[in-house]
Amino acid sequence: MFKILLKENLVPNLQVVKIEAPEIAKKALPGQFVIIRVDEYGERIPMTIAEADPEEGSITVIFMEVGTTTGKMASLKTGDYIENFTGPLGVPAEIEKVGTVLCIGGCYGIGGITPIARAMKEAGNKVISIIEGRSKRLLYWQDKLEGSCDELVTVTGDDSDSYQEWISEKIDRYIKGNEKPDLVIAVGCTFMMRNVAEATKDLGIKTIVHLSPIMVDGTGMCGCCRVEVGGTTKFACVDGPEFDAHEVEWDLLVARQVQYLAEEIESLQMFECTNWTKV
Amino acid sequence: MAKVNLNREQMPRQEPEVRAKNYREVALGYSPEQAKAEADRCIQCKKRNCVEGCPVNVDIPDFILALREGDMKESVRILKSKNALPGVCGRVCPQETQCESVCTLNRMGAPIAIGRLERYVADWELLNMTNEEKKPELPPSTGKKVAVVGTGPAGLTAAADLARFGHSVTMFEALHVAGGVLMYGIPEFRLPKEIVQKEVDFVKSLGVEFKLDSVVGRISTIDELLENGYDAVFLGTGAGLPMFMNVPGENLNGIYSANEYLTRVNLMKAYMFPEYDTPVKLGRRVAVIGGGNVAMDSARCALRLGSEKVYIIYRRSEEEMPARREEVENAMEEGIDFRLLTNPKQFIGNDKNQLVSVECYQMELGEPDDSGRRRPIVKEGSEFTLDVDVAVVALGTSPNPLIASTTKGLDTTNRGTVIADEETGKTVKDRVWAGGDIVTGAATVISAMGAGKRAAADMDKFLRS
């Protein structure tokens, strides 16, 4: 059992949960993930580590409430326990000095990109962070990011002082109006990462994405998370989660991510019917 | 000498049409009368071939004699002094190729049903002995600490023996329950999970500490374990990584590795979805690729999930199938459609990336290959398709590279298996032993247990020196 040290509604629909896990916190590096199982009936799902605090002995994750597992997590309170918490998993993000790095985060990935941006800055890079959301109200952690990068750019659908544009257009415009970055890293929903990949491909900028396909064990045992990268099959849990964005077979990734949609809806209905007092 | 009795007691089983629709155990176990009758058949040979034939050297004639004389507690004691997991072994060991194959009565075609008797004794203990009675006597502590990585059959056996030698043992498990393949791989209807957990509890009762949710290689490396107070390490991490065929369409939705399929069904209990949260595609028509026990398990799971049609697609003939004869027969009785001398050419999907059919070649057998089995050869122009919406690839596994890649000074083969001495399990790395599938590649539960046992003996020698 793992204790929830803090659970908050971060912005509408996005929750932040800090879990007591001193051994994982000691070892976690930027870009790694944990596997969570809320209760004995629960699924095992991966979540990107947004913060690891070895002194406090805690790991923080941020997630969107979309299905049964995230619904269960959201219904817990500070001081409650979750059944299982395993990590740190996956290959850590490659941190090296390359020059100028554009770190892009959206949704849960704003949390996910934060430790990567910080590490890239500490490695001597010029770091520009771009965070995106449908609305200003969906952005968070600007303070943490501002302290760990050279420039913070926000992209939202309701930006009144700029005009509405997609993240890809914004990147395109940003890059054309500024110096060309040496590396782009994106963490967030598949849709956003794919848009970033398309925007940077023609510009010839090396781009890394953090993939989060469906997983079961998360340790390389089941092969559920297989993705095609550069024409070969990779297991995102042990070969990734970092991959070259321009080599990823995006259509396949998207198709595999929605393969349990009908089951997810069935499960969610069951969860909501039996837990209507909590949700 | 009394006339030798060649009437082997049959194991009662659920009827095929009934069991194909439920998850309860197929083989029901002997009644006390049957167990007594089967035990009576044992001629108590002077030369104990069966003991030699057992990878963990259970004193088979002795436990059978105690059973026959009605001293069940003594029978349990004899069995468990060599084998910490008799309830597991009595169910899933291929006795027909081990102890029973060298039984004197096998020459007359009716070896003693050692496995069934083993199961009977193990089940008797679970039902009839209190925890206090089960608790074995332990020697005084040696003050030595051992880490056992992986809680599958190799690790559990090594840990139990090391604890009985008086060492302090901590087991590390990546998943949320202990048992390894016994929990995620072998289905409930062949090995009830309650039995596995009872045997894990027995290992716990020996004072072994379990650390679940702990991925060694990530949470701490082998070197860190050795630096942080452990005097020796046993690696029993199994053969984790599933192998695929690398044919077109293998990443379509609906195609599983057997590991994933069985993990969803057994470990995550997808057969009870949506009560349990993890789903599995039910599949109206299912193709399982492979001819081993894992393929049989997958096919029989599919049937129990409610699939209308389940195929086994195997590239050789029935004779070369690596699965236990008993499991092949069970699968056939339950209505699995065996497509032998057949091999997938490609998987075909629709515009939603969903599997709709598998295109196969007919095969024929050529000259024997390295494995001694006749090599399957494609019959040109023999392609045909089977409509399926779920496929399970059960072609074996290779070791998870995590340990090898995070441990300095560990020798591995080009297949990724760890190199260890066959007799002692010692690796080239100081204070590190290994055994089970991580050394041999995918093999049986009992061979992994044998390796765990031999390694524990050698580790004990080292720890006392």
XYZ file of C-alpha atoms in Angstrom:
744
model
C 0.000 0.000 0.000
C 1.259 3.456 -0.900
C 0.124 6.595 0.894
C -1.237 9.623 -0.895
C 0.589 12.616 0.607
C -1.334 15.127 -1.450
C -4.208 15.013 -3.873
C -5.565 18.141 -5.543
C -7.633 19.248 -8.441
C -4.969 21.127 -10.373
C -7.110 22.649 -13.101
C -10.481 21.448 -14.405
C -10.235 17.711 -15.116
C -6.515 17.459 -14.278
C -5.517 15.987 -10.941
C -2.194 16.059 -9.150
C -1.301 13.226 -6.800
C 1.801 12.964 -4.654
C 2.603 9.456 -3.457
C 4.935 8.365 -0.674
C 7.541 6.200 -2.438
C 11.016 6.903 -1.022
C 12.822 4.145 -2.930
C 11.437 5.244 -6.280
C 12.054 8.916 -5.504
C 15.709 8.159 -4.828
C 16.164 6.661 -8.282
C 13.723 8.446 -10.583
C 15.205 10.430 -13.466
C 13.484 12.853 -15.872
C 11.374 11.098 -18.497
C 10.671 7.940 -16.526
C 7.251 6.641 -15.552
C 5.509 4.612 -12.871
C 2.841 1.901 -13.055
C -0.156 2.460 -10.831
C -2.840 0.031 -9.684
C -5.406 1.709 -7.502
C -7.110 -1.279 -5.861
C -7.255 -5.047 -6.131
C -9.709 -4.856 -9.037
C -7.650 -2.210 -10.798
C -5.808 -2.056 -14.096
C -2.109 -1.352 -14.241
C -1.606 1.940 -16.040
C 1.526 4.001 -16.713
C 1.869 7.609 -15.577
C 4.725 9.968 -16.361
C 6.666 11.175 -13.325
C 6.156 14.937 -12.996
C 8.292 15.374 -9.910
C 10.539 13.197 -7.794
C 11.530 14.507 -4.376
C 14.179 12.256 -2.815
C 14.253 14.287 0.413
C 10.531 14.055 1.013
C 10.527 10.550 -0.484
C 7.707 11.339 -2.862
C 6.699 10.986 -6.493
C 4.186 13.342 -8.103
C 2.041 12.432 -11.096
C -0.496 14.466 -13.021
C -3.330 12.882 -14.924
C -6.556 13.615 -16.731
C -9.717 11.980 -15.480
C -10.832 9.914 -18.453
C -11.721 6.390 -17.400
C -12.190 3.990 -14.521
C -8.643 3.978 -13.166
C -8.186 7.732 -13.331
C -11.723 8.107 -11.946
C -10.819 5.895 -8.996
C -7.628 7.877 -8.435
C -9.553 11.131 -8.569
C -12.038 9.894 -5.965
C -9.264 9.329 -3.409
C -8.196 11.955 -0.894
C -4.995 13.050 0.779
C -4.172 10.399 3.377
C -5.783 7.536 1.416
C -3.746 4.650 0.001
C -3.339 3.067 -3.401
C -2.627 -0.631 -3.805
C 0.454 -0.638 -6.051
C 3.024 1.825 -7.298
C 6.011 0.565 -9.287
C 8.957 2.389 -10.789
C 10.946 4.133 -11.936
C 10.371 2.501 -15.327
C 11.539 3.178 -18.860
C 14.783 4.604 -20.149
C 15.437 8.074 -18.680
C 15.397 11.077 -21.020
C 18.721 11.655 -22.738
C 20.106 14.808 -21.160
C 23.064 16.458 -22.852
C 24.235 19.843 -23.993
C 23.047 20.414 -27.546
C 22.461 24.198 -27.674
C 18.894 25.427 -27.794
C 16.136 23.060 -26.697
C 12.426 23.597 -27.170
C 10.494 21.740 -24.461
C 6.809 21.353 -25.255
C 4.173 20.161 -22.806
C 0.419 19.790 -22.964
C -2.181 18.305 -20.630
C -0.466 15.912 -18.162
C 2.707 16.541 -20.162
C 3.149 20.033 -18.720
C 4.079 18.163 -15.566
C 6.027 15.580 -17.548
C 8.149 18.106 -19.429
C 9.057 20.096 -16.294
C 11.848 17.825 -14.955
C 13.204 17.379 -18.497
C 13.323 21.160 -19.072
C 15.034 21.624 -15.723
C 17.642 18.948 -16.460
C 18.268 20.336 -19.934
C 18.820 23.790 -18.447
C 21.169 22.383 -15.821
C 23.097 20.629 -18.607
C 23.884 24.065 -20.048
C 21.285 24.360 -22.774
C 19.205 27.379 -23.613
C 15.718 26.076 -22.830
C 12.496 27.500 -24.193
C 9.355 25.906 -22.820
C 6.075 25.983 -24.671
C 2.985 24.816 -22.832
C -0.363 24.474 -24.475
C -3.991 24.025 -23.513
C -7.433 24.632 -24.921
C -7.865 27.452 -22.435
C -5.673 29.485 -20.103
C -7.527 27.871 -17.229
C -6.015 24.514 -18.190
C -2.399 25.607 -17.803
C -0.461 25.029 -14.584
C 3.039 24.983 -13.087
C 4.074 28.167 -14.941
C 6.018 29.144 -11.811
C 7.975 25.884 -11.736
C 8.741 26.101 -15.442
C 9.716 29.760 -15.379
C 12.357 28.940 -12.817
C 13.804 26.163 -14.915
C 13.961 27.610 -18.408
C 15.068 30.725 -20.235
C 11.734 31.562 -21.748
C 8.185 30.346 -21.213
C 5.677 30.588 -24.049
C 2.018 29.701 -23.597
C -0.350 28.647 -26.332
C -4.081 28.549 -25.640
C -7.267 28.499 -27.650
C -8.614 31.583 -25.888
C -5.501 33.683 -25.991
C -6.886 37.205 -26.266
C -3.546 38.897 -26.784
C -2.557 36.618 -29.652
C -4.761 34.911 -32.188
C -6.017 31.376 -31.967
C -3.744 28.808 -33.518
C -2.768 25.193 -33.204
C 0.415 24.234 -31.432
C 1.975 23.257 -34.744
C 1.312 26.686 -36.220
C 2.645 28.309 -33.098
C 5.830 26.280 -33.227
C 6.185 27.008 -36.890
C 5.758 30.724 -36.254
C 7.990 30.680 -33.205
C 10.792 28.885 -34.972
C 10.607 31.101 -38.028
C 10.673 34.228 -35.870
C 13.527 33.030 -33.638
C 16.710 31.046 -33.866
C 16.275 27.464 -34.982
C 16.401 25.104 -31.994
C 18.775 22.152 -32.001
C 16.298 19.836 -30.352
C 12.574 19.671 -29.680
C 11.102 17.473 -26.933
C 7.356 17.015 -26.555
C 5.346 15.347 -23.787
C 1.569 15.230 -23.875
C -1.344 13.731 -25.730
C -0.613 11.791 -28.905
C -2.478 14.347 -31.010
C -0.252 17.187 -29.831
C 2.976 15.206 -30.149
C 2.054 14.193 -33.664
C 1.372 17.804 -34.598
C 4.746 18.788 -33.214
C 6.393 15.994 -35.193
C 4.775 17.199 -38.397
C 5.739 20.810 -37.749
C 9.406 20.056 -37.139
C 9.855 17.393 -39.807
C 9.998 19.798 -42.748
C 12.214 22.126 -40.747
C 14.658 19.291 -40.181
C 14.805 19.659 -36.392
C 15.537 16.580 -34.326
C 12.420 15.878 -32.265
C 11.891 13.521 -29.349
C 8.458 12.461 -28.130
C 7.473 10.578 -24.983
C 5.014 7.890 -26.007
C 2.469 6.509 -23.586
C 0.683 3.572 -25.236
C -1.494 1.114 -23.314
C 0.618 -1.065 -21.004
C -0.034 -3.983 -18.675
C 3.086 -4.965 -16.738
C 5.262 -2.045 -17.896
C 8.480 -4.010 -17.425
C 8.932 -5.594 -20.864
C 7.013 -8.779 -20.239
C 3.789 -8.508 -22.220
C 4.429 -6.564 -25.430
C 1.141 -4.677 -25.198
C 2.885 -1.328 -25.677
C 4.490 -2.173 -28.994
C 5.011 0.731 -31.346
C 6.629 0.882 -34.757
C 9.596 3.217 -34.932
C 11.756 3.433 -38.017
C 10.072 0.326 -39.418
C 10.816 -1.931 -36.465
C 8.648 -2.953 -33.537
C 9.704 -1.503 -30.178
C 8.325 -1.949 -26.676
C 7.659 1.546 -25.322
C 8.067 0.378 -21.715
C 11.663 -0.854 -22.032
C 12.920 0.603 -25.346
C 11.226 3.946 -24.641
C 9.291 5.970 -23.710
C 11.549 8.389 -25.680
C 11.482 7.960 -29.449
C 12.444 9.924 -32.543
C 9.180 11.668 -33.469
C 9.884 11.540 -37.185
C 10.311 7.760 -37.158
C 7.127 6.934 -35.211
C 4.302 5.184 -37.100
C 1.616 7.557 -35.776
C -1.470 6.014 -37.414
C -0.687 2.676 -35.812
C -0.078 4.255 -32.413
C -3.413 6.102 -32.517
C -5.273 2.978 -33.663
C -3.746 0.873 -30.891
C -4.545 3.488 -28.268
C -8.277 3.369 -28.925
C -8.611 -0.398 -29.248
C -10.360 -0.837 -25.900
C -12.691 2.156 -26.246
C -15.872 0.045 -26.035
C -14.555 -1.839 -22.997
C -13.422 1.413 -21.371
C -16.928 2.833 -21.683
C -18.463 -0.356 -20.262
C -16.037 -0.307 -17.349
C -16.651 3.378 -16.678
C -20.426 2.879 -16.646
C -20.022 0.079 -14.137
C -17.701 2.237 -12.006
C -20.026 5.228 -12.062
C -23.095 3.124 -11.230
C -21.451 1.475 -8.247
C -19.618 4.562 -6.984
C -22.084 7.335 -7.745
C -21.768 8.703 -4.242
C -18.059 9.312 -4.686
C -17.773 10.700 -8.204
C 5.761 -61.068 -4.137
C 2.235 -59.936 -4.768
C 1.142 -59.590 -8.372
C 1.889 -56.164 -9.780
C -1.228 -54.063 -10.203
C -1.285 -52.312 -13.586
C -4.573 -50.516 -13.113
C -3.490 -46.912 -12.843
C -6.121 -44.889 -10.992
C -7.738 -42.432 -13.382
C -7.935 -38.782 -12.406
C -11.520 -37.541 -12.205
C -12.014 -34.523 -14.433
C -14.781 -32.097 -15.310
C -16.591 -33.154 -18.487
C -15.233 -31.343 -21.576
C -18.503 -29.606 -22.492
C -18.918 -28.373 -18.911
C -15.350 -27.304 -18.219
C -14.988 -25.438 -21.535
C -17.437 -22.897 -20.103
C -15.978 -22.355 -16.660
C -12.682 -21.370 -15.064
C -12.673 -24.014 -12.353
C -9.976 -26.619 -12.222
C -10.228 -29.281 -14.923
C -8.603 -32.141 -12.993
C -10.484 -32.698 -9.743
C -7.942 -34.642 -7.674
C -8.055 -38.142 -6.173
C -10.483 -39.171 -3.461
C -8.814 -40.711 -0.352
C -9.778 -44.175 -1.646
C -8.249 -43.534 -5.041
C -5.073 -42.135 -3.499
C -4.749 -45.174 -1.247
C -5.371 -47.559 -4.171
C -2.765 -45.799 -6.346
C -0.238 -45.678 -3.485
C -0.779 -49.395 -2.934
C 0.474 -50.072 -6.455
C 3.962 -48.712 -5.645
C 6.376 -51.646 -5.351
C 8.933 -49.644 -3.302
C 11.926 -50.458 -5.510
C 15.369 -50.665 -3.910
C 16.859 -48.743 -6.795
C 14.954 -45.488 -6.627
C 14.903 -44.346 -10.258
C 11.998 -42.002 -9.622
C 14.000 -39.979 -7.094
C 16.768 -39.595 -9.666
C 14.202 -38.626 -12.289
C 12.912 -35.764 -10.142
C 14.809 -32.498 -10.681
C 14.448 -31.680 -6.973
C 14.952 -35.307 -5.808
C 11.757 -35.751 -3.808
C 11.900 -39.014 -1.814
C 9.017 -40.359 -3.826
C 8.744 -43.953 -2.487
C 8.887 -42.632 1.088
C 6.068 -40.125 0.775
C 3.984 -42.738 -1.049
C 4.668 -45.282 1.709
C 3.615 -42.832 4.417
C 0.443 -42.055 2.466
C -0.285 -45.764 2.130
C 0.173 -46.266 5.851
C -2.194 -43.414 6.546
C 0.447 -41.161 8.103
C -0.444 -38.108 6.071
C 1.518 -35.644 8.191
C 4.660 -37.677 7.664
C 3.930 -37.859 3.952
C 3.609 -34.048 3.851
C 6.835 -33.665 5.805
C 8.815 -35.889 3.426
C 7.414 -34.166 0.357
C 7.943 -30.629 1.595
C 11.441 -31.247 2.880
C 12.556 -31.347 -0.773
C 9.812 -29.447 -2.568
C 8.385 -26.159 -1.301
C 5.717 -26.122 -4.026
C 4.131 -29.603 -4.144
C 0.637 -28.310 -4.928
C 2.059 -26.551 -7.968
C 4.283 -29.432 -9.089
C 1.563 -32.034 -8.617
C -0.460 -30.103 -11.153
C 1.926 -28.732 -13.764
C 5.076 -30.897 -13.776
C 5.486 -33.106 -16.845
C 5.878 -36.232 -14.684
C 5.490 -38.409 -17.792
C 8.941 -37.295 -18.962
C 10.539 -37.254 -15.499
C 9.857 -39.373 -12.397
C 7.064 -41.419 -13.979
C 9.069 -42.143 -17.136
C 11.699 -44.009 -15.104
C 9.214 -45.734 -12.772
C 9.773 -49.486 -12.875
C 6.106 -50.032 -13.665
C 6.433 -47.816 -16.720
C 8.060 -50.743 -18.476
C 4.671 -52.407 -18.229
C 2.927 -49.252 -19.350
C 1.418 -48.254 -16.021
C 3.785 -46.057 -14.019
C 2.669 -44.924 -10.566
C 0.739 -41.643 -10.934
C 3.342 -39.810 -8.852
C 2.134 -36.349 -9.821
C -1.442 -37.103 -8.833
C -0.321 -38.502 -5.485
C 1.878 -35.480 -4.916
C -1.092 -33.246 -5.552
C -3.242 -35.334 -3.217
C -0.759 -34.990 -0.363
C -0.294 -31.251 -0.961
C -4.042 -30.645 -1.072
C -4.534 -32.752 2.060
C -2.116 -30.495 3.898
C -3.914 -27.335 2.802
C -7.243 -28.687 4.006
C -6.234 -30.509 7.153
C -3.214 -28.948 8.782
C -3.281 -25.822 10.892
C -0.786 -23.047 10.253
C 0.925 -24.007 13.499
C 1.362 -27.608 12.344
C 2.602 -26.487 8.931
C 5.315 -24.337 10.392
C 8.633 -26.053 9.831
C 11.470 -26.009 12.320
C 14.178 -23.582 11.348
C 17.856 -23.743 12.221
C 19.508 -20.852 14.063
C 20.287 -17.839 11.891
C 23.646 -17.784 10.113
C 23.528 -13.985 10.028
C 23.958 -14.008 6.245
C 21.653 -12.031 3.957
C 20.589 -13.175 0.501
C 18.588 -11.343 -2.178
C 16.474 -13.442 -4.520
C 15.339 -11.560 -7.609
C 12.097 -12.850 -9.108
C 9.424 -14.808 -7.237
C 8.719 -17.489 -9.839
C 9.417 -21.198 -9.351
C 13.226 -20.858 -9.450
C 13.285 -17.986 -6.956
C 10.725 -19.481 -4.562
C 12.615 -22.772 -4.442
C 15.982 -21.112 -3.913
C 14.520 -18.818 -1.242
C 12.833 -21.680 0.637
C 16.035 -23.744 0.725
C 18.220 -20.788 1.698
C 15.822 -19.968 4.535
C 15.903 -23.585 5.686
C 19.696 -23.379 5.741
C 19.325 -20.507 8.193
C 20.030 -17.527 5.961
C 17.977 -14.359 5.944
C 16.252 -14.068 2.547
C 14.565 -11.124 0.818
C 12.697 -11.694 -2.439
C 12.155 -8.920 -4.992
C 9.192 -9.023 -7.367
C 8.419 -6.543 -10.161
C 4.698 -7.335 -10.282
C 2.098 -6.737 -7.585
C 1.861 -10.390 -6.537
C 4.418 -13.101 -5.912
C 4.547 -16.272 -8.008
C 5.812 -15.128 -11.396
C 4.626 -17.334 -14.239
C 2.559 -19.397 -11.791
C 0.379 -16.298 -11.330
C 0.470 -14.484 -14.666
C 0.981 -17.402 -17.040
C -0.626 -20.674 -16.075
C -4.427 -20.354 -16.052
C -6.695 -20.848 -13.068
C -8.286 -23.986 -14.559
C -4.917 -25.730 -14.579
C -3.371 -24.179 -11.480
C -5.707 -22.358 -9.065
C -4.156 -19.105 -7.869
C -5.242 -19.887 -4.328
C -2.921 -22.924 -4.356
C -0.016 -20.783 -5.576
C -0.613 -18.188 -2.869
C -0.819 -20.892 -0.181
C 2.587 -22.161 -1.278
C 3.941 -18.609 -1.348
C 2.599 -18.294 2.212
C 4.581 -21.400 3.135
C 7.769 -19.743 1.845
C 6.833 -16.659 3.904
C 6.391 -18.891 6.961
C 10.068 -19.813 6.593
C 10.874 -16.187 7.363
C 11.416 -15.045 3.787
C 10.619 -11.376 3.258
C 8.802 -10.348 0.054
C 9.260 -6.964 -1.591
C 6.589 -6.604 -4.275
C 6.371 -3.766 -6.827
C 10.175 -3.700 -6.856
C 11.918 -3.793 -10.221
C 15.532 -4.760 -9.604
C 17.704 -3.040 -12.179
C 15.681 0.134 -11.664
C 14.972 0.478 -7.938
C 18.402 -0.897 -7.157
C 20.971 -2.661 -9.288
C 22.541 -6.019 -8.456
C 25.730 -4.205 -7.494
C 23.807 -1.952 -5.131
C 22.222 -4.977 -3.468
C 25.685 -6.468 -2.968
C 27.029 -3.177 -1.615
C 24.071 -2.669 0.692
C 24.357 -5.673 2.928
C 23.410 -8.668 0.826
C 26.085 -11.362 0.891
C 24.818 -13.117 -2.233
C 22.209 -12.696 -4.975
C 20.155 -15.271 -6.875
C 18.685 -14.192 -10.223
C 15.490 -15.956 -11.182
C 13.896 -13.314 -13.356
C 12.567 -15.702 -15.987
C 12.237 -15.319 -19.710
C 10.178 -12.217 -19.966
C 10.271 -10.706 -23.420
C 7.713 -12.195 -25.837
C 8.870 -13.235 -29.291
C 6.892 -12.369 -32.390
C 7.134 -13.799 -35.914
C 7.954 -10.567 -37.739
C 5.317 -11.205 -40.381
C 3.269 -8.363 -41.892
C 0.344 -7.117 -39.835
C 1.575 -8.372 -36.490
C 0.819 -5.078 -34.723
C -2.851 -5.012 -35.716
C -5.391 -4.592 -32.934
C -6.506 -7.974 -31.671
C -3.051 -9.586 -31.885
C -1.554 -10.468 -28.534
C 1.601 -12.111 -27.334
C 0.661 -15.119 -25.207
C 2.275 -13.293 -22.285
C -0.064 -10.342 -22.657
C -3.141 -12.467 -23.298
C -2.512 -14.748 -20.327
C -1.459 -11.845 -18.075
C -4.678 -10.007 -18.819
C -6.768 -13.122 -18.233
C -4.952 -14.694 -15.253
C -3.109 -12.006 -13.355
C -5.481 -9.132 -14.061
C -8.586 -11.376 -14.086
C -10.001 -10.072 -17.360
C -12.285 -13.118 -17.405
C -14.210 -11.283 -14.692
C -14.337 -7.941 -16.579
C -16.010 -5.507 -15.843
C -15.947 -6.498 -12.167
C -12.181 -6.320 -12.631
C -11.053 -3.301 -14.639
C -8.671 -4.923 -17.138
C -10.339 -5.946 -20.405
C -9.323 -8.519 -22.996
C -10.735 -8.833 -26.510
C -13.137 -11.761 -26.421
C -12.802 -12.575 -30.088
C -15.514 -14.471 -31.928
C -12.871 -16.507 -33.767
C -9.404 -16.869 -32.282
C -6.151 -18.227 -33.720
C -3.395 -19.276 -31.342
C -0.002 -19.663 -33.002
C 2.311 -22.280 -31.471
C 2.346 -25.829 -30.142
C 3.604 -25.560 -26.572
C 1.808 -25.598 -23.228
C 1.456 -21.822 -23.392
C -0.377 -22.146 -26.717
C -2.717 -24.762 -25.226
C -3.345 -22.526 -22.203
C -4.110 -19.536 -24.433
C -6.478 -21.510 -26.670
C -8.334 -22.981 -23.711
C -8.631 -19.515 -22.111
C -10.136 -18.175 -25.352
C -12.702 -20.966 -25.314
C -13.650 -20.186 -21.722
C -13.966 -16.483 -22.494
C -16.721 -17.488 -24.905
C -15.085 -17.574 -28.343
C -17.075 -19.575 -30.891
C -14.107 -20.999 -32.731
C -10.557 -21.439 -31.518
C -7.717 -22.648 -33.740
C -4.260 -23.856 -32.840
C -1.949 -23.092 -35.735
C 1.263 -25.110 -35.555
C 3.894 -25.444 -38.250
C 4.922 -29.020 -37.505
C 2.806 -32.144 -36.901
C 1.194 -33.381 -33.708
C 4.166 -35.616 -32.983
C 6.573 -32.659 -32.670
C 4.306 -30.566 -30.455
C 6.238 -29.539 -27.341
C 3.082 -29.346 -25.195
C 2.316 -32.068 -22.658
C 0.306 -34.873 -24.213
C -2.323 -34.465 -21.500
C -2.818 -30.784 -22.314
C -3.102 -31.449 -26.062
C -5.748 -34.088 -25.330
C -7.609 -31.759 -22.980
C -7.613 -29.050 -25.651
C -8.827 -31.457 -28.344
C -11.613 -32.789 -26.108
C -12.766 -29.248 -25.426
C -13.157 -28.595 -29.127
C -10.050 -26.641 -30.114
C -9.516 -26.934 -33.887
C -5.910 -27.999 -34.545
C -4.487 -26.759 -37.836
C -1.206 -28.623 -38.014
C 1.534 -28.181 -40.614
C 0.251 -24.635 -40.978
C 2.135 -21.377 -40.530
C 1.017 -17.735 -40.770
C 2.197 -15.784 -43.803
C 0.575 -12.518 -42.744
C -2.191 -10.971 -40.687
C -4.827 -8.960 -42.522
C -6.638 -6.001 -40.983
C -9.462 -3.610 -41.872
C -9.327 0.179 -42.139
C -9.564 0.459 -38.343
C -6.358 -1.537 -37.881
C -8.462 -4.424 -36.549
C -7.431 -7.980 -37.372
C -9.927 -9.742 -39.659
C -8.052 -12.787 -40.931
C -4.794 -14.655 -40.987
C -3.286 -15.913 -44.218
C -1.418 -19.193 -43.766
C 0.850 -21.510 -45.671
C 0.562 -25.268 -45.612
C 3.836 -26.801 -44.471
C 5.581 -30.129 -44.943
C 8.366 -31.718 -42.926
C 11.893 -31.971 -44.279
C 15.148 -33.160 -42.744
C 15.737 -32.897 -38.971
C 17.116 -29.531 -37.790
C 19.319 -28.562 -34.812
C 16.526 -29.430 -32.364
C 16.344 -32.945 -33.815
C 12.831 -32.308 -35.033
C 12.022 -32.365 -38.743
C 12.268 -28.923 -40.251
C 8.977 -27.448 -41.516
C 9.111 -26.242 -45.128
C 6.612 -23.970 -46.876
C 4.501 -25.610 -49.597
C 4.554 -23.010 -52.351
C 1.152 -21.898 -53.580
C -0.643 -23.432 -50.610
C -1.902 -20.167 -49.083
C -5.351 -20.041 -47.510
C -7.013 -17.694 -45.033
C -8.867 -18.183 -41.770
C -11.248 -15.478 -40.553
C -10.217 -14.507 -37.028
C -10.603 -11.339 -34.963
C -8.141 -12.249 -32.218
C -4.749 -13.936 -32.586
C -2.376 -15.001 -29.836
C 1.287 -15.490 -30.677
C 2.703 -18.203 -28.390
C 6.158 -18.742 -29.808
C 8.205 -18.398 -26.671
C 10.083 -15.679 -24.853
C 13.595 -14.390 -24.403
C 15.050 -12.935 -21.203
C 14.255 -9.373 -20.214
C 17.451 -7.393 -20.866
C 16.999 -5.122 -17.842
C 19.165 -7.109 -15.414
C 21.913 -7.882 -17.920
C 22.062 -4.278 -19.107
C 22.277 -2.822 -15.606
C 24.726 -5.353 -14.143
C 28.440 -5.106 -14.790
C 30.382 -8.319 -15.243
C 27.501 -10.663 -16.014
C 28.077 -12.867 -19.085
C 25.188 -13.420 -21.459
C 24.690 -15.545 -24.566
C 23.706 -14.035 -27.901
C 20.128 -15.083 -27.054
C 20.283 -12.832 -24.005
C 20.308 -15.649 -21.449
C 22.660 -15.348 -18.480
C 25.570 -17.791 -18.474
C 25.692 -19.851 -15.282
C 27.281 -23.146 -14.284
C 24.843 -25.952 -15.005
C 25.514 -27.742 -11.718
C 25.789 -24.825 -9.313
C 24.075 -21.898 -11.036
C 27.125 -19.738 -10.342
C 27.592 -16.873 -12.789
C 30.976 -15.375 -13.618
C 30.093 -12.431 -11.407
C 31.262 -12.635 -7.815
C 28.518 -13.582 -5.315
C 25.833 -13.877 -8.022
C 23.967 -17.064 -8.975
C 21.218 -17.543 -11.560
C 18.723 -20.224 -12.509
C 15.521 -20.957 -14.371
C 14.432 -19.465 -17.670
C 16.889 -16.560 -17.387
C 19.632 -19.174 -17.890
C 17.957 -21.829 -20.035
C 15.430 -19.790 -22.021
C 11.793 -20.809 -21.717
C 11.540 -24.234 -20.032
C 9.434 -25.967 -17.378
C 8.450 -25.001 -13.837
C 10.221 -28.012 -12.350
C 13.480 -27.513 -14.248
C 13.542 -23.951 -12.902
C 12.894 -25.318 -9.411
C 15.740 -27.802 -9.822
C 18.075 -24.963 -10.799
C 16.920 -22.936 -7.795
C 17.602 -25.875 -5.514
C 21.103 -26.565 -6.850
C 21.993 -22.877 -6.671
C 20.748 -22.641 -3.084
C 22.994 -25.552 -2.092
C 26.032 -23.943 -3.707
C 25.207 -20.531 -2.226
C 24.930 -22.130 1.192
C 28.377 -23.658 0.781
C 29.766 -20.253 -0.198
C 27.997 -18.416 2.641
C 29.399 -20.849 5.208
C 32.959 -20.720 3.902
